[in-house]
Amino acid sequence: VQLQASGGGLVQAGESLRLSCAASGAIFSISVMGWYRQAPGKERELVATMSKYGSTNYADSVKGRCTISKDNARATVDLQKVYLQIDSLKPEDTAVYYCKAQRWEDDYWGQGTLVTVSS
């Protein structure tokens, strides 16, 4: 499984951003896809995840401001592309955002996309 994340950039506080993560390869067995982030000097943390069947999980720090969704263009439950919409961005949201896919017992990570929020 290969993951390609995109959509990061420099935004001002209060603005919105949408990140995309596209999976390729053996996508038929991906059970969960999600987003994690790592701020400078901090550990990587969960932002949001979505299961193959649509159940979602959010970190408390982003609940109400973030929405994870999947590409429904294909009439299948397979996870191939997920999005992360972040609204009302805060300077503390500044981090490298990583996409992760879980397939059986293995985790796959994308290259990360930098989100910088200026105050």
PDB file of C-alpha atoms in Angstrom:
ATOM      1  CA  VAL A   1       0.000   0.000   0.000  1.00  0.00           C
ATOM      2  CA  GLN A   2       1.293   3.425  -0.966  1.00  0.00           C
ATOM      3  CA  LEU A   3      -0.158   6.645   0.397  1.00  0.00           C
ATOM      4  CA  GLN A   4       0.031  10.090  -1.145  1.00  0.00           C
ATOM      5  CA  ALA A   5      -1.001  13.006   1.025  1.00  0.00           C
ATOM      6  CA  SER A   6      -1.622  16.515  -0.213  1.00  0.00           C
ATOM      7  CA  GLY A   7      -3.363  19.750   0.662  1.00  0.00           C
ATOM      8  CA  GLY A   8      -1.141  21.289   3.304  1.00  0.00           C
ATOM      9  CA  GLY A   9      -0.022  24.874   3.256  1.00  0.00           C
ATOM     10  CA  LEU A  10       0.150  28.183   5.045  1.00  0.00           C
ATOM     11  CA  VAL A  11      -3.163  29.552   6.281  1.00  0.00           C
ATOM     12  CA  GLN A  12      -4.321  32.152   8.756  1.00  0.00           C
ATOM     13  CA  ALA A  13      -6.052  31.350  12.001  1.00  0.00           C
ATOM     14  CA  GLY A  14      -9.764  30.852  11.516  1.00  0.00           C
ATOM     15  CA  GLU A  15      -9.457  29.611   7.959  1.00  0.00           C
ATOM     16  CA  SER A  16     -10.161  26.115   6.680  1.00  0.00           C
ATOM     17  CA  LEU A  17      -8.111  23.502   4.898  1.00  0.00           C
ATOM     18  CA  ARG A  18      -8.810  20.154   3.288  1.00  0.00           C
ATOM     19  CA  LEU A  19      -6.199  17.460   3.182  1.00  0.00           C
ATOM     20  CA  SER A  20      -6.368  14.493   0.831  1.00  0.00           C
ATOM     21  CA  CYS A  21      -4.821  11.063   1.075  1.00  0.00           C
ATOM     22  CA  ALA A  22      -4.898   8.641  -1.809  1.00  0.00           C
ATOM     23  CA  ALA A  23      -4.034   4.982  -1.393  1.00  0.00           C
ATOM     24  CA  SER A  24      -2.809   2.712  -4.129  1.00  0.00           C
ATOM     25  CA  GLY A  25      -1.778  -0.897  -4.282  1.00  0.00           C
ATOM     26  CA  ALA A  26      -3.621  -3.523  -2.236  1.00  0.00           C
ATOM     27  CA  ILE A  27      -6.446  -1.241  -1.153  1.00  0.00           C
ATOM     28  CA  PHE A  28      -9.034  -4.022  -1.011  1.00  0.00           C
ATOM     29  CA  SER A  29      -7.857  -5.068   2.431  1.00  0.00           C
ATOM     30  CA  ILE A  30      -7.410  -1.670   4.050  1.00  0.00           C
ATOM     31  CA  SER A  31      -9.600  -1.611   7.147  1.00  0.00           C
ATOM     32  CA  VAL A  32      -8.892   1.876   8.500  1.00  0.00           C
ATOM     33  CA  MET A  33      -7.441   5.091   7.152  1.00  0.00           C
ATOM     34  CA  GLY A  34      -6.708   8.132   9.185  1.00  0.00           C
ATOM     35  CA  TRP A  35      -4.744  11.240   9.890  1.00  0.00           C
ATOM     36  CA  TYR A  36      -2.121  11.858  12.513  1.00  0.00           C
ATOM     37  CA  ARG A  37      -0.041  14.951  13.127  1.00  0.00           C
ATOM     38  CA  GLN A  38       3.289  15.815  14.651  1.00  0.00           C
ATOM     39  CA  ALA A  39       4.055  19.301  15.859  1.00  0.00           C
ATOM     40  CA  PRO A  40       7.653  20.461  16.353  1.00  0.00           C
ATOM     41  CA  GLY A  41       9.097  18.918  19.485  1.00  0.00           C
ATOM     42  CA  LYS A  42       6.025  16.791  20.130  1.00  0.00           C
ATOM     43  CA  GLU A  43       5.033  13.187  19.562  1.00  0.00           C
ATOM     44  CA  ARG A  44       2.836  12.131  16.712  1.00  0.00           C
ATOM     45  CA  GLU A  45      -0.827  12.126  17.703  1.00  0.00           C
ATOM     46  CA  LEU A  46      -4.121  10.946  16.338  1.00  0.00           C
ATOM     47  CA  VAL A  47      -6.340  13.451  14.557  1.00  0.00           C
ATOM     48  CA  ALA A  48      -9.077  11.339  13.014  1.00  0.00           C
ATOM     49  CA  THR A  49      -9.702   7.898  11.582  1.00  0.00           C
ATOM     50  CA  MET A  50     -12.345   6.284   9.426  1.00  0.00           C
ATOM     51  CA  SER A  51     -13.068   2.590   9.075  1.00  0.00           C
ATOM     52  CA  LYS A  52     -13.894   0.824   5.875  1.00  0.00           C
ATOM     53  CA  TYR A  53     -17.552   0.874   6.813  1.00  0.00           C
ATOM     54  CA  GLY A  54     -17.646   4.531   7.708  1.00  0.00           C
ATOM     55  CA  SER A  55     -17.238   4.694  11.460  1.00  0.00           C
ATOM     56  CA  THR A  56     -15.143   7.633  12.590  1.00  0.00           C
ATOM     57  CA  ASN A  57     -12.995   8.600  15.544  1.00  0.00           C
ATOM     58  CA  TYR A  58     -11.685  12.052  16.401  1.00  0.00           C
ATOM     59  CA  ALA A  59      -9.192  13.439  18.866  1.00  0.00           C
ATOM     60  CA  ASP A  60     -10.810  15.627  21.497  1.00  0.00           C
ATOM     61  CA  SER A  61      -8.669  18.548  20.368  1.00  0.00           C
ATOM     62  CA  VAL A  62     -10.295  18.617  16.929  1.00  0.00           C
ATOM     63  CA  LYS A  63     -13.848  17.453  17.627  1.00  0.00           C
ATOM     64  CA  GLY A  64     -16.323  19.864  16.130  1.00  0.00           C
ATOM     65  CA  ARG A  65     -13.680  21.367  13.821  1.00  0.00           C
ATOM     66  CA  CYS A  66     -12.623  18.358  11.796  1.00  0.00           C
ATOM     67  CA  THR A  67     -14.448  16.059   9.435  1.00  0.00           C
ATOM     68  CA  ILE A  68     -12.930  12.960   7.918  1.00  0.00           C
ATOM     69  CA  SER A  69     -14.637  11.579   4.851  1.00  0.00           C
ATOM     70  CA  LYS A  70     -13.949   9.183   2.039  1.00  0.00           C
ATOM     71  CA  ASP A  71     -14.235   9.391  -1.691  1.00  0.00           C
ATOM     72  CA  ASN A  72     -17.589   7.939  -2.648  1.00  0.00           C
ATOM     73  CA  ALA A  73     -17.016   8.155  -6.375  1.00  0.00           C
ATOM     74  CA  ARG A  74     -16.503   4.408  -6.466  1.00  0.00           C
ATOM     75  CA  ALA A  75     -19.501   2.257  -5.562  1.00  0.00           C
ATOM     76  CA  THR A  76     -17.535   0.129  -3.148  1.00  0.00           C
ATOM     77  CA  VAL A  77     -16.730   0.055   0.526  1.00  0.00           C
ATOM     78  CA  ASP A  78     -13.011  -0.013  -0.231  1.00  0.00           C
ATOM     79  CA  LEU A  79     -11.026   2.810   1.320  1.00  0.00           C
ATOM     80  CA  GLN A  80      -9.020   4.436  -1.423  1.00  0.00           C
ATOM     81  CA  LYS A  81      -9.101   8.145  -0.753  1.00  0.00           C
ATOM     82  CA  VAL A  82      -9.901  10.023   2.415  1.00  0.00           C
ATOM     83  CA  TYR A  83     -10.160  13.696   3.162  1.00  0.00           C
ATOM     84  CA  LEU A  84      -9.677  15.705   6.311  1.00  0.00           C
ATOM     85  CA  GLN A  85     -11.527  18.990   6.482  1.00  0.00           C
ATOM     86  CA  ILE A  86     -10.233  21.242   9.247  1.00  0.00           C
ATOM     87  CA  ASP A  87     -12.193  24.378  10.068  1.00  0.00           C
ATOM     88  CA  SER A  88     -11.439  27.257  12.401  1.00  0.00           C
ATOM     89  CA  LEU A  89      -7.737  26.499  12.267  1.00  0.00           C
ATOM     90  CA  LYS A  90      -5.636  27.533  15.245  1.00  0.00           C
ATOM     91  CA  PRO A  91      -1.895  28.147  15.492  1.00  0.00           C
ATOM     92  CA  GLU A  92      -1.674  25.012  17.638  1.00  0.00           C
ATOM     93  CA  ASP A  93      -2.870  22.994  14.644  1.00  0.00           C
ATOM     94  CA  THR A  94       0.482  23.687  13.023  1.00  0.00           C
ATOM     95  CA  ALA A  95       2.091  20.327  12.353  1.00  0.00           C
ATOM     96  CA  VAL A  96       3.081  17.822   9.734  1.00  0.00           C
ATOM     97  CA  TYR A  97      -0.022  15.797   8.979  1.00  0.00           C
ATOM     98  CA  TYR A  98       0.479  12.145   8.122  1.00  0.00           C
ATOM     99  CA  CYS A  99      -1.937   9.781   6.497  1.00  0.00           C
ATOM    100  CA  LYS A 100      -1.999   6.208   7.758  1.00  0.00           C
ATOM    101  CA  ALA A 101      -3.627   3.068   6.444  1.00  0.00           C
ATOM    102  CA  GLN A 102      -4.125  -0.119   8.387  1.00  0.00           C
ATOM    103  CA  ARG A 103      -4.152  -3.352   6.445  1.00  0.00           C
ATOM    104  CA  TRP A 104      -4.421  -6.542   8.446  1.00  0.00           C
ATOM    105  CA  GLU A 105      -1.729  -6.141  11.102  1.00  0.00           C
ATOM    106  CA  ASP A 106       0.408  -3.676   9.169  1.00  0.00           C
ATOM    107  CA  ASP A 107       0.415   0.108   9.222  1.00  0.00           C
ATOM    108  CA  TYR A 108       1.405   2.179   6.214  1.00  0.00           C
ATOM    109  CA  TRP A 109       2.337   5.852   6.372  1.00  0.00           C
ATOM    110  CA  GLY A 110       2.312   8.599   3.812  1.00  0.00           C
ATOM    111  CA  GLN A 111       5.052  11.164   3.474  1.00  0.00           C
ATOM    112  CA  GLY A 112       3.323  13.897   5.449  1.00  0.00           C
ATOM    113  CA  THR A 113       2.055  17.300   4.466  1.00  0.00           C
ATOM    114  CA  LEU A 114       2.896  20.464   6.397  1.00  0.00           C
ATOM    115  CA  VAL A 115       0.134  22.675   7.739  1.00  0.00           C
ATOM    116  CA  THR A 116       1.196  26.033   9.130  1.00  0.00           C
ATOM    117  CA  VAL A 117      -1.355  28.270  10.801  1.00  0.00           C
ATOM    118  CA  SER A 118      -0.360  31.866  11.378  1.00  0.00           C
ATOM    119  CA  SER A 119      -1.978  33.975  14.065  1.00  0.00           C
TER     120      SER A 119
END
